[in-house]
PDB file of C-alpha atoms in Angstrom:
ATOM      1  CA  MET A   1     101.354  69.329 217.493  1.00  0.00           C
ATOM      2  CA  SER A   2     103.366  71.540 219.865  1.00  0.00           C
ATOM      3  CA  GLU A   3     106.367  73.594 219.179  1.00  0.00           C
ATOM      4  CA  ARG A   4     108.438  70.923 221.086  1.00  0.00           C
ATOM      5  CA  ASP A   5     107.307  68.127 219.090  1.00  0.00           C
ATOM      6  CA  ARG A   6     108.101  69.791 215.811  1.00  0.00           C
ATOM      7  CA  ASP A   7     111.576  70.917 216.765  1.00  0.00           C
ATOM      8  CA  SER A   8     112.719  67.781 218.589  1.00  0.00           C
ATOM      9  CA  SER A   9     113.074  64.128 217.874  1.00  0.00           C
ATOM     10  CA  ALA A  10     111.587  61.155 219.798  1.00  0.00           C
ATOM     11  CA  THR A  11     115.065  60.249 221.052  1.00  0.00           C
ATOM     12  CA  GLY A  12     115.840  63.970 221.869  1.00  0.00           C
ATOM     13  CA  ARG A  13     112.613  64.122 223.940  1.00  0.00           C
ATOM     14  CA  GLU A  14     113.421  61.003 225.718  1.00  0.00           C
ATOM     15  CA  ILE A  15     117.023  62.172 226.598  1.00  0.00           C
ATOM     16  CA  GLY A  16     115.507  65.547 227.720  1.00  0.00           C
ATOM     17  CA  ASP A  17     112.870  63.866 229.870  1.00  0.00           C
ATOM     18  CA  GLU A  18     115.715  61.786 231.425  1.00  0.00           C
ATOM     19  CA  LEU A  19     117.955  64.724 232.050  1.00  0.00           C
ATOM     20  CA  LYS A  20     115.052  66.605 233.772  1.00  0.00           C
ATOM     21  CA  ARG A  21     114.358  63.551 235.975  1.00  0.00           C
ATOM     22  CA  PHE A  22     118.039  63.562 237.143  1.00  0.00           C
ATOM     23  CA  ARG A  23     117.964  67.378 237.910  1.00  0.00           C
ATOM     24  CA  VAL A  24     114.575  67.242 239.814  1.00  0.00           C
ATOM     25  CA  GLY A  25     115.811  64.183 241.668  1.00  0.00           C
ATOM     26  CA  ALA A  26     119.003  66.041 242.745  1.00  0.00           C
ATOM     27  CA  GLY A  27     116.762  68.840 244.001  1.00  0.00           C
ATOM     28  CA  LEU A  28     118.095  71.436 241.576  1.00  0.00           C
ATOM     29  CA  LEU A  29     116.408  74.254 239.788  1.00  0.00           C
ATOM     30  CA  ALA A  30     117.225  74.763 236.178  1.00  0.00           C
ATOM     31  CA  ALA A  31     118.768  78.203 237.132  1.00  0.00           C
ATOM     32  CA  ASP A  32     120.951  76.478 239.806  1.00  0.00           C
ATOM     33  CA  LEU A  33     122.175  73.809 237.403  1.00  0.00           C
ATOM     34  CA  ALA A  34     122.897  76.515 234.677  1.00  0.00           C
ATOM     35  CA  ASP A  35     125.017  78.438 237.325  1.00  0.00           C
ATOM     36  CA  MET A  36     126.916  75.173 238.166  1.00  0.00           C
ATOM     37  CA  LEU A  37     127.686  74.509 234.493  1.00  0.00           C
ATOM     38  CA  GLY A  38     128.310  78.189 233.675  1.00  0.00           C
ATOM     39  CA  CYS A  39     125.619  78.296 231.004  1.00  0.00           C
ATOM     40  CA  SER A  40     122.148  79.980 230.576  1.00  0.00           C
ATOM     41  CA  ALA A  41     118.984  78.593 232.018  1.00  0.00           C
ATOM     42  CA  SER A  42     117.612  78.661 228.591  1.00  0.00           C
ATOM     43  CA  LYS A  43     120.244  76.086 227.442  1.00  0.00           C
ATOM     44  CA  ILE A  44     119.076  73.801 230.315  1.00  0.00           C
ATOM     45  CA  SER A  45     115.428  74.274 229.149  1.00  0.00           C
ATOM     46  CA  ARG A  46     116.359  73.534 225.628  1.00  0.00           C
ATOM     47  CA  MET A  47     118.291  70.390 226.657  1.00  0.00           C
ATOM     48  CA  GLU A  48     115.351  69.218 228.711  1.00  0.00           C
ATOM     49  CA  SER A  49     112.770  69.833 225.985  1.00  0.00           C
ATOM     50  CA  GLY A  50     114.781  67.854 223.496  1.00  0.00           C
ATOM     51  CA  VAL A  51     115.053  70.935 221.166  1.00  0.00           C
ATOM     52  CA  ARG A  52     118.859  71.420 221.483  1.00  0.00           C
ATOM     53  CA  GLY A  53     121.261  68.629 220.188  1.00  0.00           C
ATOM     54  CA  TYR A  54     123.275  66.782 222.721  1.00  0.00           C
ATOM     55  CA  SER A  55     127.132  66.562 222.966  1.00  0.00           C
ATOM     56  CA  GLU A  56     128.558  63.861 225.141  1.00  0.00           C
ATOM     57  CA  LEU A  57     130.489  66.525 227.003  1.00  0.00           C
ATOM     58  CA  ASP A  58     127.164  68.538 227.856  1.00  0.00           C
ATOM     59  CA  VAL A  59     125.333  65.349 228.967  1.00  0.00           C
ATOM     60  CA  THR A  60     128.351  64.155 231.140  1.00  0.00           C
ATOM     61  CA  MET A  61     128.727  67.588 232.819  1.00  0.00           C
ATOM     62  CA  TYR A  62     125.046  67.910 233.341  1.00  0.00           C
ATOM     63  CA  LEU A  63     124.680  64.391 234.937  1.00  0.00           C
ATOM     64  CA  ALA A  64     127.857  64.828 237.060  1.00  0.00           C
ATOM     65  CA  SER A  65     126.296  68.094 238.396  1.00  0.00           C
ATOM     66  CA  CYS A  66     123.191  66.085 239.194  1.00  0.00           C
ATOM     67  CA  ARG A  67     125.217  63.548 241.194  1.00  0.00           C
ATOM     68  CA  ALA A  68     124.202  60.724 238.670  1.00  0.00           C
ATOM     69  CA  SER A  69     125.819  57.240 238.993  1.00  0.00           C
ATOM     70  CA  ARG A  70     128.425  56.032 236.493  1.00  0.00           C
ATOM     71  CA  GLU A  71     126.020  53.602 235.268  1.00  0.00           C
ATOM     72  CA  ASP A  72     123.398  56.134 234.549  1.00  0.00           C
ATOM     73  CA  VAL A  73     125.911  58.361 232.834  1.00  0.00           C
ATOM     74  CA  VAL A  74     127.073  55.474 230.523  1.00  0.00           C
ATOM     75  CA  ARG A  75     123.404  54.595 229.762  1.00  0.00           C
ATOM     76  CA  MET A  76     122.706  58.245 228.894  1.00  0.00           C
ATOM     77  CA  LEU A  77     125.818  58.513 226.643  1.00  0.00           C
ATOM     78  CA  ASP A  78     124.489  55.418 224.819  1.00  0.00           C
ATOM     79  CA  LEU A  79     121.259  57.226 224.249  1.00  0.00           C
ATOM     80  CA  VAL A  80     123.119  60.331 222.863  1.00  0.00           C
ATOM     81  CA  ARG A  81     125.086  58.217 220.494  1.00  0.00           C
ATOM     82  CA  GLU A  82     121.934  56.362 219.163  1.00  0.00           C
ATOM     83  CA  GLN A  83     120.267  59.699 218.041  1.00  0.00           C
ATOM     84  CA  ALA A  84     120.945  58.876 214.373  1.00  0.00           C
ATOM     85  CA  ASP A  85     117.437  59.324 212.828  1.00  0.00           C
ATOM     86  CA  GLY A  86     115.646  60.196 216.052  1.00  0.00           C
ATOM     87  CA  TYR A  87     112.273  58.686 214.998  1.00  0.00           C
ATOM     88  CA  ARG A  88     112.928  55.019 215.676  1.00  0.00           C
ATOM     89  CA  VAL A  89     111.888  53.689 219.156  1.00  0.00           C
ATOM     90  CA  ARG A  90     115.019  52.036 220.383  1.00  0.00           C
ATOM     91  CA  PRO A  91     114.807  48.533 221.520  1.00  0.00           C
ATOM     92  CA  HIS A  92     115.424  47.841 225.211  1.00  0.00           C
ATOM     93  CA  ARG A  93     117.986  45.448 226.366  1.00  0.00           C
ATOM     94  CA  GLU A  94     117.673  42.142 228.106  1.00  0.00           C
ATOM     95  CA  LYS A  95     116.748  43.733 231.387  1.00  0.00           C
ATOM     96  CA  LEU A  96     113.478  45.721 231.399  1.00  0.00           C
ATOM     97  CA  PRO A  97     114.055  49.318 231.811  1.00  0.00           C
ATOM     98  CA  ASP A  98     112.212  50.987 234.750  1.00  0.00           C
ATOM     99  CA  GLU A  99     109.393  52.207 232.663  1.00  0.00           C
ATOM    100  CA  LEU A 100     110.302  51.434 228.992  1.00  0.00           C
ATOM    101  CA  ARG A 101     111.069  55.258 228.706  1.00  0.00           C
ATOM    102  CA  SER A 102     111.430  55.490 224.956  1.00  0.00           C
ATOM    103  CA  LEU A 103     108.163  53.587 224.159  1.00  0.00           C
ATOM    104  CA  ILE A 104     106.323  55.579 226.798  1.00  0.00           C
ATOM    105  CA  VAL A 105     107.545  58.862 225.557  1.00  0.00           C
ATOM    106  CA  ALA A 106     106.544  58.026 222.067  1.00  0.00           C
ATOM    107  CA  GLU A 107     103.116  56.729 222.985  1.00  0.00           C
ATOM    108  CA  THR A 108     102.196  59.603 225.098  1.00  0.00           C
ATOM    109  CA  LEU A 109     103.092  62.152 222.540  1.00  0.00           C
ATOM    110  CA  ALA A 110     101.262  60.265 219.765  1.00  0.00           C
ATOM    111  CA  SER A 111      98.024  61.635 218.564  1.00  0.00           C
ATOM    112  CA  SER A 112      96.929  58.103 217.529  1.00  0.00           C
ATOM    113  CA  ILE A 113      98.424  54.723 217.582  1.00  0.00           C
ATOM    114  CA  ILE A 114      97.924  52.328 214.730  1.00  0.00           C
ATOM    115  CA  GLU A 115      99.044  48.770 215.449  1.00  0.00           C
ATOM    116  CA  PHE A 116      98.313  45.553 213.557  1.00  0.00           C
ATOM    117  CA  GLU A 117      98.899  42.116 215.198  1.00  0.00           C
ATOM    118  CA  PRO A 118      97.465  39.394 213.076  1.00  0.00           C
ATOM    119  CA  GLN A 119      98.211  36.607 215.682  1.00  0.00           C
ATOM    120  CA  ILE A 120      97.798  38.289 219.044  1.00  0.00           C
ATOM    121  CA  ILE A 121      95.944  41.144 220.588  1.00  0.00           C
ATOM    122  CA  PRO A 122      98.149  44.265 220.565  1.00  0.00           C
ATOM    123  CA  GLY A 123      99.911  44.966 223.834  1.00  0.00           C
ATOM    124  CA  ILE A 124      98.072  48.166 224.694  1.00  0.00           C
ATOM    125  CA  LEU A 125      94.851  46.232 224.561  1.00  0.00           C
ATOM    126  CA  GLN A 126      95.971  43.128 226.560  1.00  0.00           C
ATOM    127  CA  ILE A 127      94.505  42.389 230.022  1.00  0.00           C
ATOM    128  CA  GLU A 128      96.780  40.927 232.673  1.00  0.00           C
ATOM    129  CA  ASP A 129      96.182  37.232 232.158  1.00  0.00           C
ATOM    130  CA  TYR A 130      96.461  37.448 228.445  1.00  0.00           C
ATOM    131  CA  ALA A 131      99.772  39.380 228.578  1.00  0.00           C
ATOM    132  CA  ARG A 132     101.166  36.857 231.062  1.00  0.00           C
ATOM    133  CA  ALA A 133     100.184  34.037 228.671  1.00  0.00           C
ATOM    134  CA  VAL A 134     101.720  35.839 225.654  1.00  0.00           C
ATOM    135  CA  PHE A 135     104.963  36.224 227.601  1.00  0.00           C
ATOM    136  CA  ARG A 136     105.126  32.674 228.831  1.00  0.00           C
ATOM    137  CA  TRP A 137     104.351  31.486 225.299  1.00  0.00           C
ATOM    138  CA  TYR A 138     107.342  33.639 223.980  1.00  0.00           C
ATOM    139  CA  GLY A 139     109.572  31.400 226.353  1.00  0.00           C
ATOM    140  CA  GLN A 140     112.362  34.031 226.803  1.00  0.00           C
ATOM    141  CA  PHE A 141     111.708  35.111 230.389  1.00  0.00           C
ATOM    142  CA  ASP A 142     111.588  33.473 233.787  1.00  0.00           C
ATOM    143  CA  GLU A 143     108.527  34.190 236.106  1.00  0.00           C
ATOM    144  CA  ASN A 144     110.107  37.241 237.597  1.00  0.00           C
ATOM    145  CA  GLY A 145     110.916  38.665 234.128  1.00  0.00           C
ATOM    146  CA  ILE A 146     107.226  37.894 233.073  1.00  0.00           C
ATOM    147  CA  ALA A 147     105.917  39.652 236.196  1.00  0.00           C
ATOM    148  CA  ASP A 148     108.102  42.634 235.471  1.00  0.00           C
ATOM    149  CA  ARG A 149     106.964  42.953 231.819  1.00  0.00           C
ATOM    150  CA  VAL A 150     103.218  42.388 232.707  1.00  0.00           C
ATOM    151  CA  LYS A 151     103.368  45.079 235.248  1.00  0.00           C
ATOM    152  CA  ALA A 152     105.165  47.446 232.769  1.00  0.00           C
ATOM    153  CA  ARG A 153     102.614  46.741 230.161  1.00  0.00           C
ATOM    154  CA  LEU A 154      99.595  47.436 232.464  1.00  0.00           C
ATOM    155  CA  LYS A 155     101.236  50.664 233.633  1.00  0.00           C
ATOM    156  CA  ARG A 156     101.589  51.718 229.964  1.00  0.00           C
ATOM    157  CA  VAL A 157      97.892  50.957 229.290  1.00  0.00           C
ATOM    158  CA  ALA A 158      96.840  52.875 232.470  1.00  0.00           C
ATOM    159  CA  ASP A 159      98.969  55.748 231.426  1.00  0.00           C
ATOM    160  CA  LEU A 160      97.358  55.836 227.958  1.00  0.00           C
ATOM    161  CA  ALA A 161      93.768  55.578 229.332  1.00  0.00           C
ATOM    162  CA  LEU A 162      92.788  59.108 229.044  1.00  0.00           C
ATOM    163  CA  ASP A 163      89.146  58.306 228.852  1.00  0.00           C
ATOM    164  CA  GLY A 164      89.074  56.133 231.966  1.00  0.00           C
ATOM    165  CA  GLY A 165      89.890  53.152 229.835  1.00  0.00           C
ATOM    166  CA  GLN A 166      86.530  52.794 228.231  1.00  0.00           C
ATOM    167  CA  SER A 167      87.820  52.794 224.617  1.00  0.00           C
ATOM    168  CA  ARG A 168      90.494  50.235 225.735  1.00  0.00           C
ATOM    169  CA  GLU A 169      87.888  48.035 227.190  1.00  0.00           C
ATOM    170  CA  TRP A 170      85.720  48.270 224.062  1.00  0.00           C
ATOM    171  CA  LEU A 171      88.590  47.470 221.854  1.00  0.00           C
ATOM    172  CA  ALA A 172      89.605  44.582 224.064  1.00  0.00           C
ATOM    173  CA  ALA A 173      86.066  43.216 223.940  1.00  0.00           C
ATOM    174  CA  LEU A 174      85.935  43.549 220.157  1.00  0.00           C
ATOM    175  CA  ALA A 175      89.370  41.742 219.903  1.00  0.00           C
ATOM    176  CA  SER A 176      88.099  39.069 222.084  1.00  0.00           C
ATOM    177  CA  GLU A 177      84.914  38.558 219.792  1.00  0.00           C
ATOM    178  CA  TYR A 178      87.174  38.450 216.761  1.00  0.00           C
ATOM    179  CA  GLU A 179      89.353  35.783 218.348  1.00  0.00           C
ATOM    180  CA  GLN A 180      86.209  33.804 219.376  1.00  0.00           C
ATOM    181  CA  ALA A 181      84.781  34.050 215.847  1.00  0.00           C
ATOM    182  CA  LYS A 182      88.067  32.935 214.328  1.00  0.00           C
ATOM    183  CA  ASP A 183      88.136  29.885 216.613  1.00  0.00           C
ATOM    184  CA  ASP A 184      84.496  29.142 215.704  1.00  0.00           C
ATOM    185  CA  THR A 185      85.415  28.910 211.986  1.00  0.00           C
ATOM    186  CA  ARG A 186      88.177  26.377 212.481  1.00  0.00           C
TER     187      ARG A 186
END
């Protein structure tokens, strides 16, 4: 576990990753932003690594300096307010976020993922057709919403496939055999 992981919460790392994305998107170096805000570059670094706590004022000034939209500022301030325990992956709202940031941050920093789904194959093991069928069965999304969610799920899976996806394919095959065996016993 890295120093960053020990000294920061999952939500803090998510906020930090988002802040850095805004700074880089604005074409600013950490030192440039620090000069604009009248603080040290190390404060910017600590904010972006999730080590330093966030005040609403700090985040607002940071984002304003990066020319973030009002909508983005409001969304980020919501994240700052949600930092209560820092270890809960926050639920996403009705509209699918660009990349399910909180889940992706948590998954990519995890050394292992243990998930038990007695009724369906876990999301990170699902293939495209199966994922699409699960979202259709759920019945909460139109075809565009389903397509967005399937695309996001497959991107998450690809991002986690550090070994070229071989272990995922093996686990998906194992899950498929299990489902077939379960059907055969009925």
